Amino acid sequence: MNDSQSARRYAHAIIETATETRAVRDELAAISGTLNATPALLEALSNPGVPSANKKAVVTAIFQGLSSPLPRLMDMLIDASRVELIHEIAHRYRDEWNAKNNVHAARVTAALELDDDARDRVRRAIEKAVSGSVEMEITTDPSLVGGLKVEVDGHLFDGTVKARLKALRQHLL
Amino acid sequence: MEIRAEEITKVLKQQLAGFSAATDTAEIGTVLSVGDGIARIHGLTNCMAGELLDLPHGVRGMALNLEEDSVGAVLLGDYTLIREGDEVRRTSRIMSIPVGPELVGRVVNAIGEPIDGKGAIPTKLFGEVEVIAPGVVDRQPVREPLETGIKAIDAMVNIGRGQRELLIGDRQTGKTAVAIDTIINQKGKGVICIYVAIGQKRSTVAQVVKTLEDFGAMDHTIVVAATASDPAPFLYIAPYSGTAMGEYFRDHGQHALCVYDDLSKHAAAYREISLILRRPPGREAYPGDVFYLHSRLLERASKLSSKKGDGSLTAIPIIETQAGDISAYIPTNVISITDGQIFLEADLFNSGIRPAINVGNSVSRVGGSAQVKAMKSVAGRLRLDLAQYRELAAFAMFASDLDKSTQATLARGQRMTEFLKQDQYSPLSMEKQVIGMYAGINGFLDAYAVGDVRRYERELHAHLDARHPGLLKEISEKKELTKELTEQVKAVLAQFADIFQAKA
């Protein structure tokens, strides 16, 4: 069984047992983020030379106040020596939670920094398009010159000046 | 010449008037990993099997594996340019290549791009690479001959338009030569030929193109070349592309001939792709669907019904065997798919029988229904004479004194075997073949030594061209040896016997 399959099963199991699913989602993201930011910690947790009890103690000390069933999940992953699977699990869990709650992850790239009003309008537009709530991740990229690029649910809507210039070049040449 | 700025502005304005930039929308995914001509792509949830994908740098992909959370695609183009995280776009089109009459006379690669340095090909249409073969109702039995111009084939293992006839043999037994002769012989017969070179050396392909040009055969031929240096995906789709080009002609009521040279290398290329895509290997490490790989290709050869325009697509796949082993995996598969096979043997080739066709093991399941009547009337006797000869020849090796009838059978067989030899690049018309064979089976050759048979044939043809063009024309028009014509042929042969003897 490959990693993405097992991660999906873990994620599925968590979503079925958890009561505070929203909190679990954010906590999983936090754990994944922490481990990403401190590679030494992940290395220590995946090191087979370190006894499991020590690892569990470290995890309990660092991540306090986790909602059920995350403490048990961490223990299990340590026992099974699959701590590095946590990233994939967090990712899968988010996807599954989003699908269940009609939340769509959107990646918006703009040429300029967007103010609150603009953000709001973009959000409303996307929400209308996907008929659900939207979680936006906004980045800026001056090379786009102007306009917006929105990626949501595997669809790309490219209304940037850069894309139009490219289309114009193809049209003329 | 003076160029004014206003004029330029005016032209630019005109150009821009027709341009409207709608928001560019697409379904996208990202590349997870690349290697060996294969990319794994995340996303593309709605991707179709066999869909064409757009990657950066003009590289294109074809989706082959649709998995739970990734898509496995073969890359057509320089895959070293593709990086992890690159954006992949759906095109919502099944992999297709340019088709149409504009391609005739050109050399193209597996995706229809010209590689002969003669500029762009102004095709207007696209044909899908993978098409389901015509159904039962759309077909009719094969009934017209596809004349190869090779005596041994046209007489005994004749190929019909819409048939699939396998050419099988070891390396260096003249498989390609037979195919090339067949293409050359289609000149002026309204058959568009497509020669698909799979995994061959570029020098070999260049040689074939040169030969076809020398004999004026490029005017009705398309060469599709996926050479040994092309990545495996090109080798994999080349025969399908060639077939798609042929289907254009078939569907427009014309006749087309596809030569796949050779399918052993095609199977090997597919094995390579399948193993990299991690499909489970089976016998000889080929994937489980290697039979379907070839059957769906060769099923597309067909003779369409009159309702569909009477067009046809004939397939001549070529298989290379190792040391004559026809029970290997791929040869048995393709033998069972095709409507017959022509065996070429190294032993025959080395003993000077060229084309080295093993008449005993070669068959055409279409048979006489796709032969013209004139040929049918002489070929039956020829087949019988040779079968009797083969039966006796083995015994006669050790026998010292033989009875008269055995000697006669042996003498006839030796002369007919000699008669069936034919030089490369010299295909013969049906009427000349028929008259030659008529002479053979009716004992006109028996008087001469075996060594004189080929000279007899050569001079007979020259004699016919010079003195009796009317007779040749009549046979080619009537396609039948009527009583009257038979008498005429007999008279001409008797007359020629005098001339030939005088010379000898």
PDB file of N, CA and C in Angstrom, chain B residues 62-121:
ATOM      1  N   MET B  62       0.179  12.512 -23.368  1.00  0.00           N
ATOM      2  CA  MET B  62      -1.004  11.702 -23.646  1.00  0.00           C
ATOM      3  C   MET B  62      -1.287  10.915 -22.368  1.00  0.00           C
ATOM      4  N   ALA B  63      -2.477  11.116 -21.804  1.00  0.00           N
ATOM      5  CA  ALA B  63      -2.814  10.466 -20.537  1.00  0.00           C
ATOM      6  C   ALA B  63      -3.058   8.978 -20.768  1.00  0.00           C
ATOM      7  N   LEU B  64      -2.297   8.147 -20.100  1.00  0.00           N
ATOM      8  CA  LEU B  64      -2.471   6.700 -20.275  1.00  0.00           C
ATOM      9  C   LEU B  64      -2.984   6.037 -19.006  1.00  0.00           C
ATOM     10  N   ASN B  65      -2.492   6.488 -17.851  1.00  0.00           N
ATOM     11  CA  ASN B  65      -2.917   5.879 -16.598  1.00  0.00           C
ATOM     12  C   ASN B  65      -3.766   6.873 -15.824  1.00  0.00           C
ATOM     13  N   LEU B  66      -5.006   6.521 -15.554  1.00  0.00           N
ATOM     14  CA  LEU B  66      -5.828   7.383 -14.713  1.00  0.00           C
ATOM     15  C   LEU B  66      -5.935   6.709 -13.363  1.00  0.00           C
ATOM     16  N   GLU B  67      -5.280   7.298 -12.375  1.00  0.00           N
ATOM     17  CA  GLU B  67      -5.289   6.686 -11.049  1.00  0.00           C
ATOM     18  C   GLU B  67      -6.087   7.533 -10.088  1.00  0.00           C
ATOM     19  N   GLU B  68      -6.194   7.028  -8.845  1.00  0.00           N
ATOM     20  CA  GLU B  68      -7.065   7.676  -7.877  1.00  0.00           C
ATOM     21  C   GLU B  68      -6.690   9.136  -7.662  1.00  0.00           C
ATOM     22  N   ASP B  69      -5.398   9.409  -7.493  1.00  0.00           N
ATOM     23  CA  ASP B  69      -5.069  10.813  -7.268  1.00  0.00           C
ATOM     24  C   ASP B  69      -3.937  11.321  -8.160  1.00  0.00           C
ATOM     25  N   SER B  70      -3.646  10.589  -9.210  1.00  0.00           N
ATOM     26  CA  SER B  70      -2.686  11.130 -10.163  1.00  0.00           C
ATOM     27  C   SER B  70      -2.969  10.577 -11.554  1.00  0.00           C
ATOM     28  N   VAL B  71      -2.375  11.222 -12.542  1.00  0.00           N
ATOM     29  CA  VAL B  71      -2.528  10.794 -13.923  1.00  0.00           C
ATOM     30  C   VAL B  71      -1.143  10.477 -14.456  1.00  0.00           C
ATOM     31  N   GLY B  72      -0.988   9.316 -15.074  1.00  0.00           N
ATOM     32  CA  GLY B  72       0.296   8.973 -15.694  1.00  0.00           C
ATOM     33  C   GLY B  72       0.201   9.298 -17.168  1.00  0.00           C
ATOM     34  N   ALA B  73       1.141  10.098 -17.658  1.00  0.00           N
ATOM     35  CA  ALA B  73       1.074  10.506 -19.058  1.00  0.00           C
ATOM     36  C   ALA B  73       2.421  10.267 -19.728  1.00  0.00           C
ATOM     37  N   VAL B  74       2.369   9.840 -20.991  1.00  0.00           N
ATOM     38  CA  VAL B  74       3.608   9.766 -21.762  1.00  0.00           C
ATOM     39  C   VAL B  74       3.829  11.145 -22.375  1.00  0.00           C
ATOM     40  N   LEU B  75       5.087  11.548 -22.471  1.00  0.00           N
ATOM     41  CA  LEU B  75       5.394  12.879 -22.980  1.00  0.00           C
ATOM     42  C   LEU B  75       5.886  12.784 -24.410  1.00  0.00           C
ATOM     43  N   LEU B  76       5.312  13.629 -25.263  1.00  0.00           N
ATOM     44  CA  LEU B  76       5.744  13.681 -26.651  1.00  0.00           C
ATOM     45  C   LEU B  76       6.517  14.980 -26.820  1.00  0.00           C
ATOM     46  N   GLY B  77       7.806  14.858 -26.970  1.00  0.00           N
ATOM     47  CA  GLY B  77       8.646  16.050 -27.033  1.00  0.00           C
ATOM     48  C   GLY B  77       9.816  15.880 -26.085  1.00  0.00           C
ATOM     49  N   ASP B  78      10.527  16.969 -25.867  1.00  0.00           N
ATOM     50  CA  ASP B  78      11.722  16.889 -25.037  1.00  0.00           C
ATOM     51  C   ASP B  78      11.338  16.924 -23.564  1.00  0.00           C
ATOM     52  N   TYR B  79      11.298  15.761 -22.924  1.00  0.00           N
ATOM     53  CA  TYR B  79      10.814  15.722 -21.549  1.00  0.00           C
ATOM     54  C   TYR B  79      11.829  16.270 -20.554  1.00  0.00           C
ATOM     55  N   THR B  80      13.074  16.506 -20.991  1.00  0.00           N
ATOM     56  CA  THR B  80      14.059  17.051 -20.050  1.00  0.00           C
ATOM     57  C   THR B  80      13.748  18.505 -19.708  1.00  0.00           C
ATOM     58  N   LEU B  81      12.872  19.146 -20.498  1.00  0.00           N
ATOM     59  CA  LEU B  81      12.519  20.542 -20.220  1.00  0.00           C
ATOM     60  C   LEU B  81      11.487  20.651 -19.108  1.00  0.00           C
ATOM     61  N   ILE B  82      10.810  19.538 -18.815  1.00  0.00           N
ATOM     62  CA  ILE B  82       9.711  19.579 -17.852  1.00  0.00           C
ATOM     63  C   ILE B  82      10.260  19.450 -16.437  1.00  0.00           C
ATOM     64  N   ARG B  83       9.739  20.279 -15.531  1.00  0.00           N
ATOM     65  CA  ARG B  83      10.195  20.267 -14.138  1.00  0.00           C
ATOM     66  C   ARG B  83       9.032  19.914 -13.224  1.00  0.00           C
ATOM     67  N   GLU B  84       9.384  19.476 -12.026  1.00  0.00           N
ATOM     68  CA  GLU B  84       8.361  19.215 -11.023  1.00  0.00           C
ATOM     69  C   GLU B  84       7.621  20.521 -10.726  1.00  0.00           C
ATOM     70  N   GLY B  85       6.308  20.448 -10.609  1.00  0.00           N
ATOM     71  CA  GLY B  85       5.530  21.639 -10.293  1.00  0.00           C
ATOM     72  C   GLY B  85       5.063  22.406 -11.511  1.00  0.00           C
ATOM     73  N   ASP B  86       5.472  21.990 -12.708  1.00  0.00           N
ATOM     74  CA  ASP B  86       5.012  22.660 -13.923  1.00  0.00           C
ATOM     75  C   ASP B  86       3.505  22.488 -14.076  1.00  0.00           C
ATOM     76  N   GLU B  87       2.917  23.485 -14.756  1.00  0.00           N
ATOM     77  CA  GLU B  87       1.462  23.469 -14.929  1.00  0.00           C
ATOM     78  C   GLU B  87       1.099  22.614 -16.142  1.00  0.00           C
ATOM     79  N   VAL B  88       0.096  21.749 -15.990  1.00  0.00           N
ATOM     80  CA  VAL B  88      -0.367  20.916 -17.098  1.00  0.00           C
ATOM     81  C   VAL B  88      -1.811  21.300 -17.392  1.00  0.00           C
ATOM     82  N   ARG B  89      -2.121  21.516 -18.662  1.00  0.00           N
ATOM     83  CA  ARG B  89      -3.489  21.890 -19.019  1.00  0.00           C
ATOM     84  C   ARG B  89      -4.174  20.780 -19.781  1.00  0.00           C
ATOM     85  N   ARG B  90      -5.454  20.634 -19.515  1.00  0.00           N
ATOM     86  CA  ARG B  90      -6.258  19.712 -20.326  1.00  0.00           C
ATOM     87  C   ARG B  90      -6.564  20.363 -21.653  1.00  0.00           C
ATOM     88  N   THR B  91      -6.720  19.567 -22.687  1.00  0.00           N
ATOM     89  CA  THR B  91      -7.135  20.127 -23.967  1.00  0.00           C
ATOM     90  C   THR B  91      -8.530  19.644 -24.337  1.00  0.00           C
ATOM     91  N   SER B  92      -9.050  18.671 -23.566  1.00  0.00           N
ATOM     92  CA  SER B  92     -10.361  18.063 -23.852  1.00  0.00           C
ATOM     93  C   SER B  92     -10.428  17.429 -25.231  1.00  0.00           C
ATOM     94  N   ARG B  93      -9.257  17.116 -25.789  1.00  0.00           N
ATOM     95  CA  ARG B  93      -9.222  16.455 -27.090  1.00  0.00           C
ATOM     96  C   ARG B  93      -8.513  15.131 -26.930  1.00  0.00           C
ATOM     97  N   ILE B  94      -9.001  14.111 -27.613  1.00  0.00           N
ATOM     98  CA  ILE B  94      -8.268  12.849 -27.666  1.00  0.00           C
ATOM     99  C   ILE B  94      -7.080  13.102 -28.591  1.00  0.00           C
ATOM    100  N   MET B  95      -5.972  12.477 -28.269  1.00  0.00           N
ATOM    101  CA  MET B  95      -4.749  12.633 -29.069  1.00  0.00           C
ATOM    102  C   MET B  95      -5.060  12.536 -30.571  1.00  0.00           C
ATOM    103  N   SER B  96      -4.736  13.590 -31.317  1.00  0.00           N
ATOM    104  CA  SER B  96      -5.010  13.536 -32.751  1.00  0.00           C
ATOM    105  C   SER B  96      -3.844  14.109 -33.550  1.00  0.00           C
ATOM    106  N   ILE B  97      -3.786  13.736 -34.802  1.00  0.00           N
ATOM    107  CA  ILE B  97      -2.691  14.133 -35.673  1.00  0.00           C
ATOM    108  C   ILE B  97      -3.274  14.667 -36.980  1.00  0.00           C
ATOM    109  N   PRO B  98      -2.527  15.494 -37.696  1.00  0.00           N
ATOM    110  CA  PRO B  98      -3.050  16.011 -38.963  1.00  0.00           C
ATOM    111  C   PRO B  98      -3.204  14.896 -40.005  1.00  0.00           C
ATOM    112  N   VAL B  99      -4.312  14.924 -40.741  1.00  0.00           N
ATOM    113  CA  VAL B  99      -4.525  13.944 -41.808  1.00  0.00           C
ATOM    114  C   VAL B  99      -4.966  14.691 -43.065  1.00  0.00           C
ATOM    115  N   GLY B 100      -4.946  13.999 -44.178  1.00  0.00           N
ATOM    116  CA  GLY B 100      -5.437  14.598 -45.409  1.00  0.00           C
ATOM    117  C   GLY B 100      -4.505  14.334 -46.569  1.00  0.00           C
ATOM    118  N   PRO B 101      -4.971  14.639 -47.782  1.00  0.00           N
ATOM    119  CA  PRO B 101      -4.179  14.337 -48.980  1.00  0.00           C
ATOM    120  C   PRO B 101      -2.892  15.153 -49.059  1.00  0.00           C
ATOM    121  N   GLU B 102      -2.810  16.255 -48.253  1.00  0.00           N
ATOM    122  CA  GLU B 102      -1.610  17.085 -48.306  1.00  0.00           C
ATOM    123  C   GLU B 102      -0.382  16.333 -47.813  1.00  0.00           C
ATOM    124  N   LEU B 103      -0.607  15.266 -47.048  1.00  0.00           N
ATOM    125  CA  LEU B 103       0.521  14.534 -46.469  1.00  0.00           C
ATOM    126  C   LEU B 103       1.237  13.644 -47.478  1.00  0.00           C
ATOM    127  N   VAL B 104       0.552  13.339 -48.568  1.00  0.00           N
ATOM    128  CA  VAL B 104       1.125  12.393 -49.529  1.00  0.00           C
ATOM    129  C   VAL B 104       2.427  12.953 -50.099  1.00  0.00           C
ATOM    130  N   GLY B 105       3.442  12.092 -50.137  1.00  0.00           N
ATOM    131  CA  GLY B 105       4.739  12.504 -50.650  1.00  0.00           C
ATOM    132  C   GLY B 105       5.670  13.032 -49.579  1.00  0.00           C
ATOM    133  N   ARG B 106       5.183  13.046 -48.321  1.00  0.00           N
ATOM    134  CA  ARG B 106       5.987  13.638 -47.259  1.00  0.00           C
ATOM    135  C   ARG B 106       6.485  12.586 -46.282  1.00  0.00           C
ATOM    136  N   VAL B 107       7.508  12.998 -45.524  1.00  0.00           N
ATOM    137  CA  VAL B 107       8.017  12.173 -44.433  1.00  0.00           C
ATOM    138  C   VAL B 107       7.698  12.909 -43.146  1.00  0.00           C
ATOM    139  N   VAL B 108       6.956  12.257 -42.258  1.00  0.00           N
ATOM    140  CA  VAL B 108       6.542  12.917 -41.024  1.00  0.00           C
ATOM    141  C   VAL B 108       6.937  12.065 -39.823  1.00  0.00           C
ATOM    142  N   ASN B 109       6.935  12.691 -38.638  1.00  0.00           N
ATOM    143  CA  ASN B 109       7.194  11.907 -37.435  1.00  0.00           C
ATOM    144  C   ASN B 109       5.868  11.359 -36.898  1.00  0.00           C
ATOM    145  N   ALA B 110       5.948  10.740 -35.715  1.00  0.00           N
ATOM    146  CA  ALA B 110       4.769  10.035 -35.213  1.00  0.00           C
ATOM    147  C   ALA B 110       3.594  10.956 -34.930  1.00  0.00           C
ATOM    148  N   ILE B 111       3.847  12.270 -34.741  1.00  0.00           N
ATOM    149  CA  ILE B 111       2.712  13.159 -34.481  1.00  0.00           C
ATOM    150  C   ILE B 111       2.424  14.045 -35.679  1.00  0.00           C
ATOM    151  N   GLY B 112       2.867  13.598 -36.853  1.00  0.00           N
ATOM    152  CA  GLY B 112       2.476  14.265 -38.084  1.00  0.00           C
ATOM    153  C   GLY B 112       3.258  15.520 -38.424  1.00  0.00           C
ATOM    154  N   GLU B 113       4.360  15.764 -37.727  1.00  0.00           N
ATOM    155  CA  GLU B 113       5.172  16.935 -38.065  1.00  0.00           C
ATOM    156  C   GLU B 113       6.161  16.557 -39.153  1.00  0.00           C
ATOM    157  N   PRO B 114       6.351  17.445 -40.154  1.00  0.00           N
ATOM    158  CA  PRO B 114       7.254  17.087 -41.249  1.00  0.00           C
ATOM    159  C   PRO B 114       8.700  16.983 -40.770  1.00  0.00           C
ATOM    160  N   ILE B 115       9.426  15.988 -41.265  1.00  0.00           N
ATOM    161  CA  ILE B 115      10.844  15.874 -40.918  1.00  0.00           C
ATOM    162  C   ILE B 115      11.683  15.713 -42.182  1.00  0.00           C
ATOM    163  N   ASP B 116      11.102  16.115 -43.328  1.00  0.00           N
ATOM    164  CA  ASP B 116      11.854  15.955 -44.564  1.00  0.00           C
ATOM    165  C   ASP B 116      12.417  17.282 -45.073  1.00  0.00           C
ATOM    166  N   GLY B 117      12.267  18.347 -44.274  1.00  0.00           N
ATOM    167  CA  GLY B 117      12.851  19.621 -44.654  1.00  0.00           C
ATOM    168  C   GLY B 117      12.147  20.286 -45.831  1.00  0.00           C
ATOM    169  N   LYS B 118      10.899  19.892 -46.109  1.00  0.00           N
ATOM    170  CA  LYS B 118      10.187  20.494 -47.235  1.00  0.00           C
ATOM    171  C   LYS B 118       9.131  21.493 -46.774  1.00  0.00           C
ATOM    172  N   GLY B 119       9.271  21.965 -45.535  1.00  0.00           N
ATOM    173  CA  GLY B 119       8.369  22.996 -45.044  1.00  0.00           C
ATOM    174  C   GLY B 119       7.100  22.447 -44.423  1.00  0.00           C
ATOM    175  N   ALA B 120       6.279  23.376 -43.951  1.00  0.00           N
ATOM    176  CA  ALA B 120       5.061  22.999 -43.244  1.00  0.00           C
ATOM    177  C   ALA B 120       4.084  22.282 -44.185  1.00  0.00           C
ATOM    178  N   ILE B 121       3.230  21.445 -43.602  1.00  0.00           N
ATOM    179  CA  ILE B 121       2.223  20.720 -44.388  1.00  0.00           C
ATOM    180  C   ILE B 121       0.879  21.397 -44.139  1.00  0.00           C
TER     181      ILE B 121
END
